[in-house]
XYZ file of C-alpha atoms in Angstrom:
264
model
C -112.609 -2.932 49.250
C -113.979 0.276 47.985
C -117.509 0.804 49.631
C -118.691 2.757 46.546
C -118.650 -0.629 44.475
C -120.829 -2.315 46.792
C -124.072 -2.707 45.111
C -127.460 -2.135 46.968
C -129.052 -5.140 48.497
C -132.877 -5.785 48.426
C -132.635 -8.351 51.269
C -130.570 -9.654 53.946
C -129.984 -12.979 52.128
C -128.999 -11.278 49.087
C -126.416 -9.525 50.985
C -125.257 -12.580 52.980
C -124.935 -14.351 49.609
C -122.882 -11.653 48.205
C -120.546 -11.540 51.149
C -120.262 -15.206 51.175
C -119.057 -15.067 47.415
C -116.656 -12.467 48.177
C -115.238 -14.385 51.228
C -114.868 -17.426 49.064
C -113.295 -15.298 46.333
C -110.829 -13.785 48.929
C -110.130 -17.213 50.329
C -109.130 -18.472 46.964
C -106.903 -15.350 46.448
C -105.312 -15.834 49.716
C -104.867 -19.373 48.997
C -103.178 -18.718 45.680
C -101.148 -15.951 47.414
C -99.959 -18.439 50.031
C -98.836 -21.002 47.348
C -97.151 -18.198 45.170
C -95.357 -17.249 48.550
C -94.290 -20.678 49.121
C -92.965 -20.933 45.448
C -91.333 -17.602 45.754
C -89.716 -18.622 49.054
C -88.510 -21.922 47.710
C -87.254 -20.135 44.431
C -85.824 -17.456 46.910
C -83.938 -20.323 48.819
C -82.762 -21.908 45.669
C -81.794 -18.592 44.317
C -80.129 -17.615 47.580
C -78.155 -20.961 47.529
C -77.263 -20.410 43.904
C -76.332 -16.840 44.536
C -74.196 -18.130 47.802
C -72.408 -20.473 45.507
C -71.961 -17.886 42.873
C -70.643 -15.666 45.544
C -68.215 -18.236 46.971
C -67.217 -18.809 43.282
C -66.858 -15.179 42.773
C -64.880 -14.713 45.889
C -62.566 -17.776 44.855
C -62.167 -15.874 41.444
C -61.599 -12.762 43.237
C -58.850 -14.377 45.542
C -57.561 -15.789 42.315
C -57.693 -12.720 40.311
C -56.126 -10.870 43.183
C -53.272 -13.473 43.291
C -53.029 -13.159 39.640
C -52.870 -9.453 39.774
C -50.359 -9.475 42.506
C -48.354 -12.084 40.379
C -48.954 -9.686 37.219
C -47.829 -6.501 39.363
C -44.733 -8.320 40.300
C -44.180 -9.571 36.829
C -44.987 -6.053 35.544
C -42.554 -4.481 37.870
C -39.860 -7.112 36.930
C -40.761 -6.478 33.212
C -40.675 -2.936 33.773
C -37.228 -3.213 35.248
C -36.068 -5.318 32.511
C -37.496 -3.061 29.931
C -35.875 -0.177 31.514
C -32.590 -1.938 31.608
C -33.017 -3.192 27.971
C -33.832 0.396 27.055
C -30.687 1.615 28.602
C -28.812 -1.149 27.155
C -30.471 -0.476 23.728
C -29.543 3.124 24.111
C -26.127 2.462 24.981
C -25.827 0.135 22.125
C -27.502 2.367 19.659
C -24.921 5.100 20.774
C -22.128 2.477 20.187
C -23.327 1.495 16.814
C -23.798 5.060 15.927
C -20.177 5.916 17.054
C -19.035 2.866 15.251
C -21.041 3.713 12.132
C -19.372 7.314 12.332
C -15.934 5.602 12.726
C -16.572 3.431 9.707
C -17.869 6.010 7.454
C -14.598 8.097 8.424
C -12.384 5.097 7.866
C -14.429 4.310 4.646
C -13.673 8.050 3.538
C -10.025 7.637 4.650
C -9.890 4.220 2.774
C -11.461 5.822 -0.372
C -9.223 8.751 -0.254
C -6.115 6.223 0.339
C -7.302 4.274 -2.619
C -7.340 7.281 -4.916
C -3.792 8.178 -3.702
C -2.467 4.639 -4.128
C -4.188 4.697 -7.691
C -2.360 8.023 -8.530
C 0.776 6.672 -7.021
C 0.297 3.690 -9.130
C -0.004 5.633 -12.011
C 3.013 7.786 -11.334
C 4.820 4.454 -10.682
C 3.546 3.173 -14.062
C 4.947 6.371 -15.783
C 8.078 6.135 -13.745
C 8.402 2.345 -14.800
C 7.872 3.402 -18.540
C 10.352 6.024 -18.199
C 12.886 3.473 -16.432
C 12.355 1.014 -19.110
C 13.141 3.910 -21.816
C 16.088 4.864 -19.838
C 17.091 1.186 -19.232
C 16.972 0.581 -23.073
C 18.997 3.843 -23.656
C 21.400 2.659 -20.868
C 21.730 -0.702 -22.688
C 22.428 0.895 -25.838
C 24.841 3.218 -24.320
C 26.373 0.102 -22.423
C 26.709 -1.755 -25.610
C 28.317 1.212 -27.124
C 30.481 1.549 -24.307
C 31.418 -2.178 -24.480
C 32.307 -2.053 -28.011
C 34.270 1.127 -27.400
C 35.912 -0.448 -24.342
C 37.043 -3.420 -26.802
C 38.303 -0.921 -29.173
C 40.100 0.806 -26.407
C 41.503 -2.493 -25.065
C 42.703 -3.216 -28.690
C 44.279 0.039 -28.888
C 45.677 -0.407 -25.244
C 47.385 -3.472 -26.315
C 48.788 -1.573 -29.426
C 49.901 1.204 -27.008
C 51.633 -1.470 -24.753
C 53.342 -2.819 -27.703
C 54.416 0.800 -28.676
C 55.226 1.489 -25.060
C 57.635 -1.454 -25.230
C 58.981 -0.470 -28.708
C 59.617 3.262 -27.182
C 61.394 1.612 -24.428
C 63.609 -0.254 -26.656
C 64.183 3.030 -28.794
C 64.968 4.791 -25.583
C 67.499 2.159 -24.550
C 68.903 2.266 -27.988
C 69.078 6.206 -27.849
C 70.760 5.832 -24.560
C 73.204 3.727 -26.012
C 73.572 6.149 -28.979
C 74.220 8.872 -26.417
C 76.705 7.020 -24.541
C 78.547 5.982 -27.957
C 78.374 9.645 -29.088
C 79.744 10.969 -25.785
C 82.736 8.334 -26.103
C 83.327 9.583 -29.812
C 83.136 13.052 -28.931
C 85.666 12.515 -26.112
C 87.976 10.629 -28.718
C 87.327 13.443 -31.248
C 88.627 16.004 -28.949
C 91.619 13.899 -28.232
C 92.783 13.543 -31.910
C 95.726 15.312 -33.357
C 95.596 18.314 -35.833
C 96.488 16.340 -38.890
C 93.540 13.935 -38.321
C 91.305 17.250 -37.895
C 92.541 18.226 -41.235
C 91.554 14.824 -42.869
C 88.336 15.314 -41.182
C 87.810 18.444 -42.708
C 88.417 17.094 -46.083
C 86.018 14.315 -45.585
C 83.524 16.623 -44.480
C 84.034 18.736 -47.820
C 83.498 15.655 -49.764
C 80.329 14.470 -48.032
C 78.916 18.105 -48.490
C 79.627 17.661 -52.282
C 78.005 14.123 -52.191
C 75.847 13.417 -49.173
C 74.924 9.937 -50.365
C 78.328 8.832 -49.412
C 77.526 9.365 -45.700
C 77.247 6.130 -43.801
C 74.102 7.609 -41.827
C 72.408 9.240 -44.695
C 69.714 6.542 -44.582
C 68.437 7.132 -40.997
C 68.577 11.035 -41.744
C 66.186 10.545 -44.551
C 63.697 8.524 -42.844
C 63.149 10.435 -39.582
C 59.284 9.812 -39.785
C 59.726 5.993 -39.661
C 60.696 3.763 -36.911
C 64.324 3.074 -36.115
C 65.170 -0.498 -37.257
C 66.596 -2.506 -34.319
C 67.940 -5.178 -36.346
C 70.580 -2.864 -38.126
C 73.885 -2.939 -36.170
C 75.486 0.310 -35.188
C 78.954 -0.241 -36.347
C 81.665 1.810 -34.574
C 82.335 5.155 -36.309
C 85.762 6.106 -37.130
C 87.403 9.477 -36.102
C 86.786 11.043 -39.534
C 83.122 10.555 -39.020
C 82.798 13.584 -36.689
C 80.194 15.656 -38.806
C 78.162 12.616 -39.626
C 77.808 11.676 -35.908
C 76.165 14.910 -35.063
C 73.620 14.353 -37.919
C 72.970 10.750 -36.905
C 72.138 12.003 -33.465
C 69.740 14.503 -34.548
C 68.165 11.941 -36.856
C 67.794 9.401 -33.869
C 66.207 12.050 -31.568
C 63.656 13.110 -34.392
C 62.598 9.399 -34.702
C 62.231 9.002 -31.002
C 60.169 12.291 -30.964
C 58.004 11.257 -33.621
C 57.194 7.951 -31.951
C 56.581 9.635 -28.660
C 54.093 11.957 -30.339
C 52.255 8.968 -31.965
C 52.145 7.152 -28.685
C 50.766 10.328 -26.871
C 48.108 10.709 -29.633
C 46.691 7.292 -29.089
């Protein structure tokens, strides 16, 4: 209490009354303070209990959070390891895929190049096919022509065979004629002189009239075939000159036939 605020007293009673009022006032203040203290202590106890409960709860939460944190750290480590492993696998897979993509691009380029080559080869084959078809048509035309020519040659070959048979027959007849001529020439050399004189007379007659010669017909047809149906009658000794002419005529016919066969 500040002494400066104490008022001056006129009497002792007034001073006693003043201090009595002050004491009652301070008593009331003390009582109020005590009640407030008790209320404060009660509220403090309640607050302390509540705080202790909250502390316990907070400690429990801290323990749970620590356990959760530990578990999360473990999970984080595991996930980190898994992530690193997945990252490595992903990186390896990406590298493999990039390599595969590069290979596919290279293969695609090679395939496109191969397709272009095949298309060009196909075009070349189509042109070659068209040329082959044209050549085949030309070959078929020439084949038909060759078949027709072959048929014609076969027909001519048949004619040639028949001519060869005819020539062989004429050769045989010529051989017979030669043998007969040799026999007759031998007989001529053995005739007496009077017969030779008669032959000379006959030769002179034949020179004056060649149509009387028995072999005049073959000599005038030396370009035709010798008829095989005409029999060769034995010539007499007086036919010496005619025999030589007949020989030349027969040889001419055979030579002409041989030339005709050779031309075919």
